[in-house]
Short mmCIF file of C-alpha atoms in Angstrom, two decimals:
data_model
loop_
_atom_site.label_atom_id
_atom_site.label_comp_id
_atom_site.label_asym_id
_atom_site.label_seq_id
_atom_site.Cartn_x
_atom_site.Cartn_y
_atom_site.Cartn_z
CA MET A 1463 -19.63 -103.03 -16.13
CA THR A 1464 -17.28 -100.66 -14.80
CA ASP A 1465 -14.33 -101.56 -13.21
CA HIS A 1466 -14.00 -98.75 -11.10
CA PRO A 1467 -15.29 -99.60 -7.47
CA ASP A 1468 -15.43 -96.04 -6.34
CA ALA A 1469 -17.38 -94.44 -9.35
CA LEU A 1470 -20.38 -93.49 -7.11
CA ARG A 1471 -18.04 -91.81 -4.71
CA GLU A 1472 -16.34 -89.93 -7.57
CA ALA A 1473 -19.50 -88.75 -9.02
CA ALA A 1474 -20.38 -87.28 -5.67
CA GLU A 1475 -16.89 -85.65 -5.09
CA THR A 1476 -17.51 -84.21 -8.86
CA MET A 1477 -20.97 -82.90 -7.76
CA ARG A 1478 -19.29 -81.41 -4.85
CA ALA A 1479 -16.77 -79.48 -6.55
CA VAL A 1480 -19.00 -78.30 -9.21
CA ARG A 1481 -21.50 -76.76 -6.53
CA GLU A 1482 -18.63 -75.29 -4.32
CA ARG A 1483 -16.92 -73.74 -7.79
CA CYS A 1484 -19.49 -73.00 -10.26
CA VAL A 1485 -21.27 -69.80 -9.91
CA TRP A 1486 -24.33 -70.74 -11.69
CA SER A 1487 -24.64 -73.96 -9.45
CA GLN A 1488 -24.00 -72.22 -6.63
CA GLN A 1489 -26.88 -70.21 -6.61
CA ILE A 1490 -29.09 -73.47 -7.43
CA THR A 1491 -32.07 -74.50 -4.96
CA HIS A 1492 -34.03 -77.29 -4.47
CA ARG A 1493 -36.81 -75.63 -6.27
CA ASP A 1494 -34.58 -74.28 -8.97
CA LEU A 1495 -33.85 -77.99 -9.60
CA VAL A 1496 -37.72 -78.99 -9.87
CA PRO A 1497 -37.75 -78.40 -13.83
CA TYR A 1498 -34.48 -80.47 -14.28
CA LEU A 1499 -35.94 -83.35 -11.98
CA ILE A 1500 -38.65 -83.62 -14.40
CA GLU A 1501 -37.19 -83.69 -17.60
CA GLU A 1502 -34.52 -85.83 -16.74
CA SER A 1503 -37.07 -88.70 -15.29
CA HIS A 1504 -39.14 -88.36 -18.50
CA GLU A 1505 -35.72 -88.45 -20.55
CA VAL A 1506 -35.48 -91.87 -18.51
CA ILE A 1507 -38.87 -93.16 -19.52
CA ASP A 1508 -38.44 -92.36 -23.20
CA ALA A 1509 -34.79 -94.16 -23.15
CA VAL A 1510 -36.66 -97.15 -21.56
CA GLU A 1511 -39.53 -97.13 -24.39
CA ASN A 1512 -37.86 -96.04 -27.33
CA GLY A 1513 -34.08 -96.04 -26.76
CA THR A 1514 -30.88 -98.21 -26.89
CA ARG A 1515 -29.04 -99.51 -23.87
CA ALA A 1516 -26.36 -96.65 -24.56
CA ASP A 1517 -29.00 -94.19 -24.05
CA LEU A 1518 -31.02 -95.48 -20.87
CA ARG A 1519 -27.23 -95.60 -19.47
CA GLU A 1520 -26.77 -91.98 -20.25
CA GLU A 1521 -30.28 -90.89 -18.94
CA LEU A 1522 -29.45 -92.69 -15.86
CA GLY A 1523 -26.75 -91.33 -15.00
CA ASP A 1524 -28.63 -87.55 -15.60
CA LEU A 1525 -30.95 -88.53 -13.26
CA LEU A 1526 -28.65 -89.74 -10.73
CA TRP A 1527 -26.72 -86.28 -11.24
CA GLN A 1528 -29.83 -84.57 -10.14
CA VAL A 1529 -29.84 -86.60 -6.61
CA LEU A 1530 -26.47 -85.58 -6.28
CA PHE A 1531 -27.15 -82.11 -6.81
CA HIS A 1532 -29.77 -81.93 -4.24
CA ALA A 1533 -27.70 -83.41 -1.76
CA ALA A 1534 -25.07 -81.09 -2.21
CA ILE A 1535 -27.47 -78.56 -1.86
CA ALA A 1536 -28.96 -80.16 1.28
CA ALA A 1537 -25.38 -80.41 2.71
CA GLN A 1538 -24.97 -76.86 2.79
CA ASP A 1539 -28.05 -76.28 5.06
CA PRO A 1540 -27.45 -74.29 8.07
CA ASP A 1541 -30.25 -75.71 10.16
CA ASP A 1542 -30.71 -79.06 9.22
CA PRO A 1543 -27.90 -80.52 6.61
CA PHE A 1544 -27.34 -83.82 5.20
CA ASP A 1545 -24.97 -85.37 2.26
CA ILE A 1546 -25.37 -88.12 -0.01
CA ASP A 1547 -23.99 -90.34 2.61
CA ASP A 1548 -26.92 -90.01 4.84
CA VAL A 1549 -29.39 -90.44 1.76
CA ALA A 1550 -27.99 -93.47 1.17
CA ASP A 1551 -27.98 -94.73 4.65
CA THR A 1552 -31.86 -93.80 4.71
CA LEU A 1553 -32.35 -95.65 1.68
CA THR A 1554 -30.32 -98.90 2.83
CA GLU A 1555 -32.27 -99.04 6.17
CA LYS A 1556 -35.90 -98.61 4.30
CA MET A 1557 -34.87 -101.35 2.05
CA VAL A 1558 -33.67 -103.85 4.61
CA ARG A 1559 -36.90 -103.03 6.46
CA ARG A 1560 -39.07 -103.55 3.54
CA HIS A 1561 -37.61 -106.73 2.71
CA PRO A 1562 -37.82 -108.87 5.98
CA HIS A 1563 -38.05 -112.36 3.72
CA VAL A 1564 -34.20 -111.33 2.18
CA PHE A 1565 -32.75 -109.50 5.22
CA ALA A 1566 -34.68 -111.12 8.28
CA ASP A 1567 -36.27 -114.82 9.10
CA SER A 1568 -39.76 -113.65 7.17
CA VAL A 1569 -40.73 -115.80 3.81
CA ALA A 1570 -42.20 -114.78 0.80
CA ASN A 1571 -42.23 -117.46 -2.13
CA THR A 1572 -44.54 -115.37 -4.54
CA PRO A 1573 -44.68 -111.73 -5.45
CA GLU A 1574 -47.95 -111.24 -3.96
CA GLU A 1575 -46.62 -112.34 -0.18
CA VAL A 1576 -43.69 -110.21 -1.24
CA LEU A 1577 -46.22 -107.12 -1.39
CA VAL A 1578 -47.67 -108.28 1.73
CA HIS A 1579 -44.39 -107.96 3.89
CA TRP A 1580 -43.70 -104.61 1.89
CA ASN A 1581 -46.87 -102.93 2.81
CA ALA A 1582 -46.87 -104.26 6.38
CA ALA A 1583 -43.60 -103.04 6.55
CA LYS A 1584 -44.70 -99.30 5.05
CA ALA A 1585 -47.69 -99.24 7.09
CA ALA A 1586 -45.82 -99.36 10.29
CA GLU A 1587 -43.32 -96.52 9.16
CA LYS A 1588 -46.65 -94.24 8.25
CA ARG A 1589 -48.51 -94.53 11.44
CA SER A 1590 -48.66 -90.77 12.09
CA ARG A 1591 -50.70 -90.31 8.82
CA LEU A 1592 -54.31 -89.75 9.11
CA SER A 1593 -55.73 -90.72 5.67
CA VAL A 1594 -55.02 -93.57 3.19
CA LEU A 1595 -54.50 -90.31 0.71
CA ASP A 1596 -51.48 -88.63 2.85
CA GLY A 1597 -48.29 -88.87 1.29
CA VAL A 1598 -49.13 -88.90 -2.65
CA PRO A 1599 -47.69 -86.30 -4.23
CA ARG A 1600 -50.14 -84.09 -5.86
CA GLY A 1601 -47.51 -82.68 -8.44
CA MET A 1602 -48.02 -86.06 -10.40
CA PRO A 1603 -49.46 -85.87 -13.65
CA ALA A 1604 -53.42 -85.91 -13.62
CA LEU A 1605 -53.37 -89.55 -15.09
CA ALA A 1606 -51.17 -91.27 -12.87
CA LEU A 1607 -52.53 -89.08 -9.86
CA ALA A 1608 -55.76 -90.50 -10.75
CA GLN A 1609 -54.80 -94.30 -10.86
CA LYS A 1610 -52.56 -93.75 -7.75
CA LEU A 1611 -55.56 -91.96 -5.59
CA VAL A 1612 -58.51 -94.55 -6.93
CA GLY A 1613 -56.10 -97.26 -5.52
CA ARG A 1614 -55.41 -95.74 -2.06
CA ALA A 1615 -59.42 -94.60 -2.16
CA ALA A 1616 -60.53 -98.21 -2.55
CA SER A 1617 -60.17 -98.99 1.11
CA VAL A 1618 -62.58 -96.56 2.40
CA ILE A 1619 -65.12 -95.85 -0.57
CA PRO A 1620 -66.57 -97.82 -3.29
CA ALA A 1621 -64.29 -97.39 -6.72
CA PRO A 1622 -65.99 -94.73 -8.92
CA GLY A 1623 -68.71 -95.94 -11.60
CA SER A 1624 -67.85 -97.71 -14.71
CA VAL A 1625 -67.11 -96.57 -17.74
CA LYS A 1626 -70.25 -95.79 -19.96
CA GLY A 1627 -70.38 -98.17 -23.27
CA VAL A 1628 -67.84 -100.76 -23.59
CA ALA A 1629 -64.83 -100.64 -21.41
CA PRO A 1630 -61.66 -101.47 -22.66
CA ALA A 1631 -59.96 -105.03 -22.49
CA SER A 1632 -56.60 -104.40 -23.08
CA GLU A 1633 -53.97 -101.76 -22.47
CA ALA A 1634 -54.30 -100.75 -26.47
CA GLU A 1635 -57.71 -100.21 -26.28
CA LEU A 1636 -57.09 -98.10 -22.99
CA GLY A 1637 -55.00 -96.13 -25.05
CA ASP A 1638 -57.81 -95.53 -27.87
CA ALA A 1639 -59.94 -94.69 -25.30
CA LEU A 1640 -58.15 -92.03 -23.63
CA LEU A 1641 -57.10 -90.50 -26.80
CA ALA A 1642 -60.66 -90.41 -28.01
CA LEU A 1643 -61.79 -88.53 -24.65
CA ALA A 1644 -58.87 -86.35 -25.12
CA SER A 1645 -59.82 -85.37 -28.66
CA HIS A 1646 -63.71 -85.15 -27.52
CA ALA A 1647 -61.92 -82.48 -24.86
CA ARG A 1648 -60.23 -80.52 -27.23
CA ALA A 1649 -63.44 -80.57 -29.55
CA ASN A 1650 -65.50 -79.08 -26.67
CA GLY A 1651 -62.77 -76.33 -25.66
CA TRP A 1652 -62.51 -78.27 -22.44
CA ASP A 1653 -59.09 -78.81 -20.58
CA ALA A 1654 -58.59 -82.67 -19.59
CA GLU A 1655 -56.12 -82.00 -17.34
CA ARG A 1656 -58.39 -79.59 -15.20
CA ALA A 1657 -61.18 -81.55 -15.86
CA LEU A 1658 -59.48 -84.79 -14.07
CA ARG A 1659 -57.65 -82.81 -11.55
CA GLU A 1660 -60.94 -81.24 -10.55
CA ARG A 1661 -62.81 -84.64 -10.24
CA LEU A 1662 -59.62 -85.60 -8.19
CA ARG A 1663 -60.25 -83.02 -5.77
CA LEU A 1664 -63.76 -84.19 -5.54
CA LEU A 1665 -62.83 -87.82 -4.78
CA GLU A 1666 -60.26 -86.94 -2.22
CA SER A 1667 -63.04 -84.86 -0.14
CA GLU A 1668 -65.08 -87.80 -0.39
CA VAL A 1669 -62.49 -90.34 1.11
CA ARG A 1670 -62.00 -87.86 3.83
CA ALA A 1671 -65.31 -87.55 4.64
CA ALA A 1672 -65.80 -91.35 4.72
CA GLU A 1673 -62.90 -91.80 7.02
CA VAL A 1674 -63.90 -89.18 9.48
CA GLY A 1675 -67.18 -90.86 9.80
#
């Protein structure tokens, strides 16, 4: 581990200098960075699943650079500026609030009890939301989005029907089944991503209708 206590501050100052002095970086907007953020996130995942410790350290740094870049852009906003310190302060306040068993008097002796505290704090923060589906980022990959929406929808409507035939009994079997479905879609000229997204739109409509009454 590094013995440089100001390494994060130095990284932030490096990003600030790049933003101010690099003609390419000066033109970049939050929207421009989105593809890079997605790419760097996937590279971190690849390092976790297939890489070395050195790979993971490097890719986490690249992902951190994206956060610093967004914060440097935000700091120059004429109407509502914030910088990396504001981001860090907001994060710290939220994590302290969501861990009352660590920073307050609540007790949690099991992971399940931790989740109770976490979900209660999160629900209190999101009281302005009108639907259990609010706040789910629709830009997620369809399969990840499906799992997220199904989890949220479970408190409102019954879970979607069971898989026809024999249901997978493990993650490995689930992988085989998903691959077989993708192959089946390709053989029939279907777009598997679009098919799932269209079904998710229907699920969302069903949930919102049930919430209204």
